[in-house]
Amino acid sequence: MSSILLSLLTTIAVRRKEEFIAQTHHLESVQNQFLLTLLKTYQNTVLGQKWKIGEIKTVEQFRDRIPILPYSFYHPYMEQISQGQANILTSDPVVYLNLTSGTTSKKKLIPVTKRSRKKRQLVNQVAQGFLAEAIQKRGISLGKMLLTSSVKLAGYTQSGIPYGPVSVGDLRLSNFLYKQIFVHPYQALQSSDSLARHYVCLLFALQYPYLGVLGANFPVLALRLADYLESYAEELIEDLKTGTIAPWLPLEPPLRASLEKQLKPQPQRAARLREILKAEGCLTPQLAWSSIGCIVTARGGTSSFYFQRFPAHFGDTPVFGGIYASAEATFGVYSDLNDDHTILAINSGFYEFIPQEQWEAEQPKTLLPQEVKVGQPYRILVTNYNGFYRYDIGDVVEVVGFYHQTPIITFRYRYKGLLSSTTEKTTEYHVTQVMGQLQQEFSVPLESFCVTLSEQEIPPHYLVNIELRPGYRLNNPEYFVTRFDDKLKQIHTSYALKRKDQVPPPRLRILAPGSFAQVRQRLLDRGIPESHLKLPHISEDRQFLAGLNVEQEITA
């Protein structure tokens, strides 16, 4: 039954991919039609009437009449929506409110309708079609997916609209067929406790030696899943043998009872896993499931830093990005394995690009997708069925090529996510590249890192805060921080120029073990959902790492 279901879903996905490829040959007409259809659909909404969008007949009129505005403009309208008022930003009823993570800015609520959900699902299907093609070329067969994302809502508005992380909404709003692709029961995602949810999902997945896909919202969460498997291997194998769930696990009683009914003792599979554990000394995902076809997780931006740790847990399993999206919009679709590039999702939104020379303008001049140039960075704007018009999410993308007529883009960093001792504007992308190279040069894996600024000096020093992986030691920290300085100069021209006489030398701070676990817990305590938690690798907040134990500090 499961193979028939997977075959059906793959057939649908491949068809959607072919339809999308056909659209990429006609970029301008597809984008124009998308915009004009959206404006007609939303012309009688409160915001549509305010801007008289029903009178707009061309793309040029749209760009002339509609201003580029931040989320703060939309906030009062979101308040009306949360109170239950209809037809505010969307003519369709709001069925869910995406809650942004708030890791790098204040939390936001984003309206989701059946229509906007359908557009996002369409891009997901296109991505699945590309994945099926890429996997087939490698001679890999895909089976069911292991995914440990929570489906717990954050709550309901006073008018009864459910809200929570976008991943929760995606899972809860998925149709019945897609909920069957998991190697574990959909119920296993309902536990509010992170350990319990991961443990139970792993337990069900370990029943099957031929797992197809491992999914995680971000690479760091895939590594956490591997850590859970390796830390609780003995307990998982024992539970697999007996067909029970460990009594010490903090699992809600009704949920425990329901899940245990679906478990069966697997003594032979448990014995095989115990042999692997004894022979290897640990149980990694690669050892537990040698058949994993791919890992689906976010690519681009800072992901490469975490991918350096993947081989130890996943071997050479390829990584697929799925879709490039946020709570507010969908931007791109990945088309191949181990590739950071995405094809602009021209069937999901109307897009504009702000060239770098216009970034400081209050109302910048924009380029259309057919006007962008390869090798250039742009801030990307979107107009979509979530109710946004010319919305600047703050993502900086680089155009790296074209798929027929359609731009191929790569996410680089968040525009306002900058670090400056003076005016050099160092990005998270810059420092992640540097730290990735230093891990290899010094053969020392990092648990995590974050570059901040010193508090007392003017101008401040860069503080390169690192935590080493357990069991590792940095033998020459003085040379490490010198190489950080050298490499940042090589890839960041503004830093190199201002380091000559304006920016003081950086300092290395080696943090005590467990430091970034403390930072992570602080963010969780602030209400950031675990499945969307991203530890920033640069921060202008001088108190971001306050209270952590610094074992050693060295100046370049």
Coordinates of C-alpha atoms in Angstrom, one line a residue:
M1 CA 0.0 0.0 0.0
S2 CA 2.8 2.4 0.9
S3 CA 4.6 1.8 -2.3
I4 CA 1.5 2.4 -4.3
L5 CA 0.9 5.7 -2.4
L6 CA 4.5 6.8 -3.0
S7 CA 4.2 6.0 -6.7
L8 CA 1.0 8.0 -6.9
L9 CA 2.5 11.1 -5.2
T10 CA 5.6 10.8 -7.3
T11 CA 3.6 10.7 -10.5
I12 CA 1.7 13.9 -9.4
A13 CA 5.0 15.6 -8.5
V14 CA 6.7 14.8 -11.8
R15 CA 3.7 16.2 -13.7
R16 CA 3.8 19.4 -11.6
K17 CA 7.5 19.7 -12.3
E18 CA 7.0 19.4 -16.1
E19 CA 4.3 22.1 -16.0
F20 CA 6.7 24.4 -14.0
I21 CA 9.5 23.8 -16.5
A22 CA 7.2 24.8 -19.3
Q23 CA 6.4 28.0 -17.5
T24 CA 10.1 28.8 -17.1
H25 CA 10.2 29.3 -20.9
H26 CA 7.7 32.2 -20.6
L27 CA 8.8 34.1 -17.6
E28 CA 7.4 37.5 -18.3
S29 CA 3.9 36.4 -19.4
V30 CA 3.7 34.0 -16.4
Q31 CA 4.6 36.7 -14.0
N32 CA 2.3 39.3 -15.5
Q33 CA -0.6 36.9 -15.5
F34 CA 0.1 36.0 -11.9
L35 CA 0.1 39.6 -10.7
L36 CA -3.0 40.7 -12.7
T37 CA -5.0 37.7 -11.5
L38 CA -4.0 38.4 -7.9
L39 CA -5.0 42.1 -8.1
K40 CA -8.4 41.2 -9.6
T41 CA -9.0 38.6 -6.8
Y42 CA -8.1 41.0 -4.0
Q43 CA -9.4 44.3 -5.4
N44 CA -12.3 44.4 -3.0
T45 CA -10.3 43.7 0.2
V46 CA -9.8 46.6 2.7
L47 CA -6.2 47.1 1.5
G48 CA -7.2 46.6 -2.1
Q49 CA -9.8 49.3 -1.9
K50 CA -7.4 51.6 -0.1
W51 CA -4.9 51.3 -2.9
K52 CA -7.6 51.0 -5.7
I53 CA -5.8 47.9 -7.1
G54 CA -8.8 47.1 -9.2
E55 CA -7.8 50.1 -11.4
I56 CA -4.3 48.7 -12.0
K57 CA -4.0 47.1 -15.5
T58 CA -0.3 46.8 -16.0
V59 CA 2.9 45.8 -14.2
E60 CA 4.2 49.4 -14.6
Q61 CA 1.1 50.9 -13.0
F62 CA 1.5 48.5 -10.1
R63 CA 5.1 49.4 -9.5
D64 CA 4.3 53.1 -9.8
R65 CA 1.3 53.1 -7.4
I66 CA 2.1 50.6 -4.7
P67 CA 4.9 51.5 -2.2
I68 CA 7.4 49.2 -0.8
L69 CA 6.5 48.9 2.9
P70 CA 7.8 46.9 5.9
Y71 CA 5.9 44.6 8.1
S72 CA 5.1 47.4 10.5
F73 CA 2.7 48.8 7.9
Y74 CA 0.8 45.5 7.8
H75 CA 0.7 45.0 11.5
P76 CA -2.6 46.9 12.2
Y77 CA -4.3 44.8 9.4
M78 CA -2.9 41.6 11.1
E79 CA -4.5 42.7 14.3
Q80 CA -7.9 43.1 12.6
I81 CA -7.5 39.6 11.1
S82 CA -6.6 38.0 14.4
Q83 CA -9.8 39.6 15.8
G84 CA -11.8 37.7 13.3
Q85 CA -12.5 40.5 10.7
A86 CA -12.8 39.2 7.2
N87 CA -11.7 40.5 3.8
I88 CA -8.9 42.6 5.2
L89 CA -5.8 41.5 3.2
T90 CA -7.3 38.5 1.5
S91 CA -10.7 37.8 0.0
D92 CA -10.4 34.2 1.1
P93 CA -11.0 33.2 4.8
V94 CA -7.9 33.0 6.9
V95 CA -7.5 29.4 8.1
Y96 CA -4.2 29.7 9.9
L97 CA -1.7 32.4 11.0
N98 CA 2.0 31.6 10.4
L99 CA 4.1 32.8 13.4
T100 CA 7.6 33.8 12.5
S101 CA 10.4 32.5 14.7
G102 CA 11.5 35.9 16.1
T103 CA 15.2 34.7 16.2
T104 CA 16.4 37.8 14.4
S105 CA 13.5 40.2 14.7
K106 CA 10.1 40.6 16.4
K107 CA 7.6 37.9 15.9
K108 CA 5.1 38.4 13.0
L109 CA 1.7 36.9 12.1
I110 CA 1.2 35.9 8.5
P111 CA -2.3 35.1 7.1
V112 CA -2.7 31.7 5.4
T113 CA -5.7 30.9 3.2
K114 CA -6.6 27.7 1.3
R115 CA -5.5 29.6 -1.9
S116 CA -2.1 30.7 -0.5
R117 CA -1.6 27.2 1.0
K118 CA -2.3 25.7 -2.5
K119 CA 0.3 27.9 -4.1
R120 CA 2.9 26.8 -1.5
Q121 CA 1.9 23.1 -1.9
L122 CA 2.3 23.4 -5.7
V123 CA 5.9 24.5 -5.3
N124 CA 6.5 21.6 -2.9
Q125 CA 5.2 19.2 -5.5
V126 CA 7.5 20.7 -8.1
A127 CA 10.4 20.2 -5.7
Q128 CA 9.4 16.6 -5.2
G129 CA 9.3 16.1 -8.9
F130 CA 12.9 17.4 -9.2
L131 CA 13.9 15.2 -6.3
A132 CA 12.4 12.1 -7.9
E133 CA 14.3 12.8 -11.1
A134 CA 17.6 13.4 -9.3
I135 CA 17.2 10.3 -7.2
Q136 CA 16.4 8.2 -10.2
K137 CA 19.5 9.4 -12.0
R138 CA 21.6 8.1 -9.1
G139 CA 19.8 4.8 -9.0
I140 CA 18.4 5.4 -5.6
S141 CA 14.9 4.3 -4.6
L142 CA 13.0 6.5 -2.1
G143 CA 11.0 5.1 0.7
K144 CA 9.2 6.7 3.6
M145 CA 10.4 9.8 5.5
L146 CA 11.6 10.3 9.1
L147 CA 10.6 13.7 10.3
T148 CA 10.5 14.9 13.9
S149 CA 8.9 18.4 13.5
S150 CA 6.2 19.3 16.0
V151 CA 2.6 19.7 15.0
K152 CA 1.7 21.5 18.2
L153 CA -0.1 24.8 17.8
A154 CA 1.2 27.9 19.6
G155 CA -2.5 28.8 20.3
Y156 CA -5.6 30.4 18.9
T157 CA -6.5 34.0 18.4
Q158 CA -9.5 35.5 20.3
S159 CA -11.6 34.8 17.2
G160 CA -10.5 31.1 17.1
I161 CA -7.9 31.2 14.3
P162 CA -5.1 28.7 15.0
Y163 CA -1.5 30.1 14.8
G164 CA 2.0 28.7 15.1
P165 CA 5.2 28.1 13.1
V166 CA 4.9 27.7 9.4
S167 CA 6.1 24.1 9.6
V168 CA 3.3 23.3 12.0
G169 CA 0.7 24.8 9.6
D170 CA 2.2 23.0 6.6
L171 CA 1.9 19.6 8.4
R172 CA -1.5 20.2 9.9
L173 CA -3.0 21.6 6.6
S174 CA -1.5 18.7 4.5
N175 CA -4.0 16.4 3.0
F176 CA -4.5 12.8 4.1
L177 CA -2.2 11.3 1.4
Y178 CA 0.8 13.3 2.4
K179 CA 0.4 12.4 6.1
Q180 CA 0.9 8.7 5.1
I181 CA 4.5 9.2 3.8
F182 CA 6.0 9.2 7.2
V183 CA 7.8 6.1 8.6
H184 CA 6.1 6.8 11.9
P185 CA 2.4 7.5 12.7
Y186 CA 1.5 11.2 12.2
Q187 CA 0.4 11.1 15.9
A188 CA 4.1 10.7 16.9
L189 CA 4.6 14.4 16.0
Q190 CA 2.0 15.5 18.6
S191 CA 4.1 15.3 21.7
S192 CA 4.9 18.7 23.2
D193 CA 8.2 17.4 24.7
S194 CA 11.1 17.5 22.3
L195 CA 12.9 14.4 23.6
A196 CA 9.7 12.3 23.6
R197 CA 8.8 13.3 20.1
H198 CA 12.3 12.6 18.7
Y199 CA 12.5 9.3 20.6
V200 CA 9.2 8.0 19.5
C201 CA 9.8 8.9 15.9
L202 CA 13.2 7.2 16.0
L203 CA 11.7 4.1 17.6
F204 CA 9.1 3.7 14.8
A205 CA 11.7 4.5 12.1
L206 CA 14.2 1.9 13.5
Q207 CA 11.6 -0.8 12.7
Y208 CA 12.4 -0.3 9.0
P209 CA 15.9 -1.0 7.7
Y210 CA 15.1 0.7 4.4
L211 CA 14.3 4.3 5.4
G212 CA 14.0 6.6 2.3
V213 CA 14.3 10.2 3.4
L214 CA 15.4 12.0 6.6
G215 CA 13.7 15.5 6.9
A216 CA 14.7 18.4 9.1
N217 CA 13.8 22.1 8.8
F218 CA 17.5 23.1 9.2
P219 CA 20.8 21.2 9.1
V220 CA 21.4 21.8 12.9
L221 CA 18.1 20.0 13.6
A222 CA 19.3 17.0 11.5
L223 CA 22.4 16.9 13.7
R224 CA 20.3 17.1 16.8
L225 CA 18.3 14.1 15.5
A226 CA 21.6 12.2 15.1
D227 CA 22.6 13.1 18.6
Y228 CA 19.4 11.8 20.0
L229 CA 19.9 8.5 18.1
E230 CA 23.5 8.1 19.4
S231 CA 22.7 9.2 22.9
Y232 CA 19.7 6.8 23.4
A233 CA 20.7 3.9 21.2
E234 CA 20.6 1.4 24.0
E235 CA 17.2 2.4 25.2
L236 CA 15.8 2.5 21.7
I237 CA 17.1 -0.9 20.8
E238 CA 15.6 -2.4 24.0
D239 CA 12.2 -0.8 23.3
L240 CA 12.4 -2.0 19.7
K241 CA 12.9 -5.5 21.0
T242 CA 10.0 -5.5 23.4
G243 CA 7.6 -3.3 21.3
T244 CA 7.2 -0.8 24.2
I245 CA 8.0 2.8 24.9
A246 CA 10.4 3.6 27.8
P247 CA 8.3 4.5 30.9
W248 CA 10.7 7.3 31.8
L249 CA 9.9 9.2 28.6
P250 CA 7.8 12.3 29.3
L251 CA 5.0 11.3 26.9
E252 CA 1.3 12.3 27.4
P253 CA -0.6 9.2 28.7
P254 CA -3.3 9.1 26.0
L255 CA -0.7 9.6 23.3
R256 CA 1.5 6.9 24.8
A257 CA -1.3 4.4 24.9
S258 CA -2.3 5.1 21.3
L259 CA 1.3 4.8 20.0
E260 CA 2.1 1.6 21.9
K261 CA -0.9 -0.1 20.2
Q262 CA 0.8 0.5 16.9
L263 CA 4.2 -0.9 18.0
K264 CA 5.1 -4.5 17.6
P265 CA 8.2 -6.3 19.1
Q266 CA 11.1 -6.5 16.6
P267 CA 13.6 -8.8 18.2
Q268 CA 15.5 -9.6 15.0
R269 CA 15.9 -6.0 14.0
A270 CA 16.9 -5.1 17.5
A271 CA 19.5 -7.8 17.5
R272 CA 21.0 -6.5 14.3
L273 CA 21.2 -3.0 15.6
R274 CA 22.8 -4.2 18.8
E275 CA 25.5 -5.9 16.8
I276 CA 26.2 -2.7 14.9
L277 CA 26.3 -0.7 18.1
K278 CA 28.7 -3.2 19.7
A279 CA 31.0 -3.3 16.6
E280 CA 31.0 0.4 15.9
G281 CA 30.7 1.8 19.4
C282 CA 27.8 4.1 18.3
L283 CA 24.7 4.1 16.3
T284 CA 24.6 6.8 13.6
P285 CA 21.8 7.3 11.1
Q286 CA 24.1 6.0 8.4
L287 CA 24.7 2.8 10.3
A288 CA 21.0 2.3 11.3
W289 CA 19.7 2.9 7.7
S290 CA 22.3 2.4 5.0
S291 CA 19.5 2.9 2.5
I292 CA 18.7 6.6 3.2
G293 CA 18.2 8.1 -0.2
C294 CA 18.7 11.7 0.8
I295 CA 18.4 14.3 3.6
V296 CA 15.9 17.1 2.9
T297 CA 16.8 20.3 4.8
A298 CA 17.5 24.0 4.2
R299 CA 20.4 24.9 2.0
G300 CA 22.1 28.3 1.3
G301 CA 23.1 31.0 3.8
T302 CA 24.9 29.5 6.8
S303 CA 24.0 25.8 6.1
S304 CA 27.4 24.9 4.8
F305 CA 28.9 25.4 8.3
Y306 CA 26.7 22.5 9.6
F307 CA 27.1 20.3 6.5
Q308 CA 30.8 19.9 7.4
R309 CA 29.6 17.7 10.3
F310 CA 27.2 15.6 8.2
P311 CA 29.7 12.9 7.0
A312 CA 30.3 11.7 10.6
H313 CA 26.6 11.0 11.0
F314 CA 25.2 10.5 7.5
G315 CA 28.2 9.5 5.4
D316 CA 27.9 10.8 1.8
T317 CA 24.1 10.9 1.8
P318 CA 23.1 13.6 -0.6
V319 CA 21.2 16.7 0.7
F320 CA 18.2 18.3 -1.1
G321 CA 17.0 21.7 -0.2
G322 CA 13.3 21.3 -1.1
I323 CA 12.0 24.8 -1.4
Y324 CA 13.5 28.2 -0.4
A325 CA 10.7 29.7 1.6
S326 CA 9.7 31.6 4.8
A327 CA 6.6 32.2 6.8
E328 CA 5.8 35.1 4.5
A329 CA 6.4 33.6 1.1
T330 CA 7.9 31.0 -1.2
F331 CA 10.8 32.2 -3.3
G332 CA 12.5 29.3 -5.0
V333 CA 12.5 25.6 -5.8
Y334 CA 15.6 23.4 -5.7
S335 CA 16.2 21.2 -8.7
D336 CA 19.1 19.0 -7.8
L337 CA 20.9 17.2 -4.9
N338 CA 23.8 18.9 -3.1
D339 CA 23.0 22.2 -4.8
D340 CA 22.4 25.6 -3.1
H341 CA 20.7 27.1 -6.2
T342 CA 17.0 27.5 -6.6
I343 CA 14.8 28.4 -9.6
L344 CA 12.6 31.4 -8.9
A345 CA 9.1 30.1 -8.0
I346 CA 7.3 32.1 -10.6
N347 CA 4.1 30.1 -10.0
S348 CA 3.9 31.2 -6.3
G349 CA 4.5 34.9 -6.3
F350 CA 5.2 38.1 -8.3
Y351 CA 8.9 39.1 -7.7
E352 CA 11.0 42.2 -8.0
F353 CA 14.7 42.7 -7.2
I354 CA 16.4 45.7 -5.6
P355 CA 19.9 46.2 -6.9
Q356 CA 22.6 47.0 -4.4
E357 CA 23.0 50.6 -5.4
Q358 CA 19.4 51.2 -4.4
W359 CA 19.5 49.5 -0.9
E360 CA 19.6 52.8 1.0
A361 CA 16.8 54.5 -0.9
E362 CA 13.4 54.9 0.9
Q363 CA 11.5 53.8 -2.2
P364 CA 14.1 52.0 -4.3
K365 CA 13.9 51.4 -8.0
T366 CA 13.5 47.7 -8.8
L367 CA 14.2 45.2 -11.5
L368 CA 11.9 42.5 -12.8
P369 CA 13.1 38.9 -13.0
Q370 CA 14.0 39.2 -16.7
E371 CA 16.2 42.2 -16.0
V372 CA 18.5 40.9 -13.3
K373 CA 22.2 40.1 -14.0
V374 CA 24.2 37.0 -13.2
G375 CA 26.7 37.4 -10.3
Q376 CA 24.8 40.4 -8.7
P377 CA 23.3 40.5 -5.2
Y378 CA 19.7 41.7 -4.8
R379 CA 17.1 42.2 -2.1
I380 CA 14.0 40.3 -3.2
L381 CA 10.5 41.6 -3.1
V382 CA 7.3 39.5 -3.3
T383 CA 3.6 40.0 -4.0
N384 CA 1.6 37.0 -3.1
Y385 CA -1.7 35.4 -1.9
N386 CA -0.8 35.9 1.7
G387 CA -1.8 39.5 1.3
F388 CA 1.6 41.2 0.8
Y389 CA 2.4 43.7 -1.9
R390 CA 6.0 44.4 -2.9
Y391 CA 7.1 43.1 0.5
D392 CA 10.7 43.2 1.4
I393 CA 11.5 40.3 3.7
G394 CA 15.1 41.4 3.9
D395 CA 16.7 38.4 2.2
V396 CA 19.7 39.1 0.0
V397 CA 20.0 36.6 -2.9
E398 CA 22.6 36.3 -5.6
V399 CA 21.6 35.5 -9.2
V400 CA 23.8 32.7 -10.3
G401 CA 22.2 31.8 -13.7
F402 CA 19.0 31.2 -15.6
Y403 CA 16.8 28.2 -16.1
H404 CA 15.6 28.9 -19.6
Q405 CA 14.3 32.4 -19.0
T406 CA 13.9 32.2 -15.3
P407 CA 16.5 33.4 -12.8
I408 CA 18.4 30.9 -10.6
I409 CA 19.0 32.4 -7.2
T410 CA 20.9 31.5 -4.0
F411 CA 20.0 32.9 -0.6
R412 CA 23.1 34.6 1.0
Y413 CA 22.1 36.5 4.1
R414 CA 19.6 38.8 5.8
Y415 CA 20.0 42.4 4.7
K416 CA 19.8 43.9 8.3
G417 CA 21.9 41.0 9.7
L418 CA 25.1 43.0 9.6
L419 CA 28.0 43.5 12.0
S420 CA 30.1 46.7 11.9
S421 CA 32.9 47.9 14.1
T422 CA 32.9 51.1 12.0
T423 CA 31.0 50.9 8.6
E424 CA 32.4 47.7 7.1
K425 CA 29.0 45.7 7.1
T426 CA 30.2 42.2 7.7
T427 CA 27.4 39.6 7.0
E428 CA 26.7 36.2 8.5
Y429 CA 27.6 34.7 5.1
H430 CA 31.1 36.2 5.3
V431 CA 31.9 34.8 8.7
T432 CA 30.3 31.4 8.0
Q433 CA 32.6 31.0 5.0
V434 CA 35.6 31.9 7.1
M435 CA 34.7 29.6 10.0
G436 CA 34.0 26.7 7.6
Q437 CA 37.5 27.1 6.1
L438 CA 39.1 27.4 9.6
Q439 CA 37.4 24.1 10.8
Q440 CA 39.1 22.3 7.9
E441 CA 42.5 24.1 8.2
F442 CA 42.8 23.4 11.9
S443 CA 41.0 20.0 11.9
V444 CA 38.9 21.1 14.8
P445 CA 35.1 20.9 14.6
L446 CA 33.1 23.6 16.3
E447 CA 29.9 23.0 18.2
S448 CA 28.9 26.5 17.1
F449 CA 30.2 30.1 17.0
C450 CA 28.9 33.7 17.1
V451 CA 30.8 36.8 16.2
T452 CA 29.9 39.8 18.4
L453 CA 31.5 43.2 19.3
S454 CA 33.3 44.2 22.5
E455 CA 31.6 46.5 24.9
Q456 CA 34.2 48.9 26.2
E457 CA 36.3 50.0 23.2
I458 CA 35.5 52.5 20.5
P459 CA 35.6 51.3 17.8
P460 CA 34.9 47.8 19.2
H461 CA 36.9 44.6 18.5
Y462 CA 35.3 41.6 16.8
L463 CA 34.8 38.9 19.4
V464 CA 35.0 35.5 17.7
N465 CA 33.2 33.3 20.2
I466 CA 33.6 29.6 19.6
E467 CA 32.7 26.4 21.4
L468 CA 34.7 23.3 20.5
R469 CA 33.1 19.9 20.0
P470 CA 33.6 17.5 22.9
G471 CA 36.9 15.8 22.9
Y472 CA 38.7 18.4 20.8
R473 CA 41.3 21.0 21.6
L474 CA 42.6 24.1 19.7
N475 CA 46.3 23.8 19.9
N476 CA 47.3 27.2 18.5
P477 CA 44.5 29.7 19.3
E478 CA 46.7 32.7 18.5
Y479 CA 47.2 31.6 15.0
F480 CA 43.5 30.6 14.7
V481 CA 42.4 34.2 15.3
T482 CA 45.1 35.5 13.0
R483 CA 43.9 33.3 10.3
F484 CA 40.3 34.5 10.9
D485 CA 41.5 38.0 10.4
D486 CA 43.4 37.0 7.2
K487 CA 40.5 35.1 5.6
L488 CA 37.9 37.7 6.4
K489 CA 40.1 40.3 4.6
Q490 CA 40.4 38.0 1.6
I491 CA 36.6 37.6 1.1
H492 CA 35.3 40.9 2.5
T493 CA 36.9 44.0 0.7
S494 CA 35.3 46.6 3.0
Y495 CA 36.7 44.8 6.1
A496 CA 40.1 44.6 4.5
L497 CA 40.2 48.3 3.8
K498 CA 39.0 49.4 7.2
R499 CA 41.2 46.9 9.1
K500 CA 44.2 49.0 8.0
D501 CA 43.5 51.9 10.3
Q502 CA 39.9 51.8 11.6
V503 CA 38.8 48.4 12.8
P504 CA 40.9 47.0 15.7
P505 CA 42.2 43.4 15.6
P506 CA 39.7 40.6 16.4
R507 CA 39.8 38.6 19.6
L508 CA 39.1 34.9 20.0
R509 CA 37.0 33.8 22.9
I510 CA 36.9 30.0 23.6
L511 CA 33.6 29.3 25.5
A512 CA 33.1 26.5 28.0
P513 CA 31.4 23.3 26.9
G514 CA 27.6 23.7 26.8
S515 CA 27.6 27.4 26.2
F516 CA 25.6 27.4 23.0
A517 CA 23.2 25.0 24.7
Q518 CA 22.5 27.7 27.2
V519 CA 22.0 30.3 24.4
R520 CA 19.6 27.9 22.7
Q521 CA 17.6 27.4 25.9
R522 CA 17.4 31.2 26.4
L523 CA 15.9 31.5 22.9
L524 CA 13.4 28.7 23.6
D525 CA 12.5 30.4 26.9
R526 CA 11.6 33.5 24.8
G527 CA 9.0 31.4 23.0
I528 CA 10.9 30.7 19.8
P529 CA 9.7 27.3 18.4
E530 CA 12.3 24.6 18.6
S531 CA 11.8 23.5 15.0
H532 CA 12.5 27.1 13.8
L533 CA 15.3 28.0 16.1
K534 CA 18.4 29.2 14.3
L535 CA 21.4 30.3 16.4
P536 CA 22.7 33.5 14.8
H537 CA 26.3 33.5 13.8
I538 CA 26.7 37.3 14.1
S539 CA 25.0 39.6 16.6
E540 CA 25.2 43.3 17.3
D541 CA 23.6 42.7 20.7
R542 CA 26.4 43.2 23.1
Q543 CA 24.5 41.1 25.7
F544 CA 23.6 38.2 23.5
L545 CA 26.3 35.9 25.0
A546 CA 26.3 37.6 28.5
G547 CA 26.9 35.3 31.4
L548 CA 28.7 32.5 29.5
N549 CA 31.9 31.2 30.8
V550 CA 34.9 32.3 28.7
E551 CA 37.8 29.8 29.2
Q552 CA 40.3 31.7 27.1
E553 CA 40.6 35.1 25.3
I554 CA 43.2 35.8 22.7
T555 CA 43.9 38.9 20.5
A556 CA 45.2 38.6 16.9

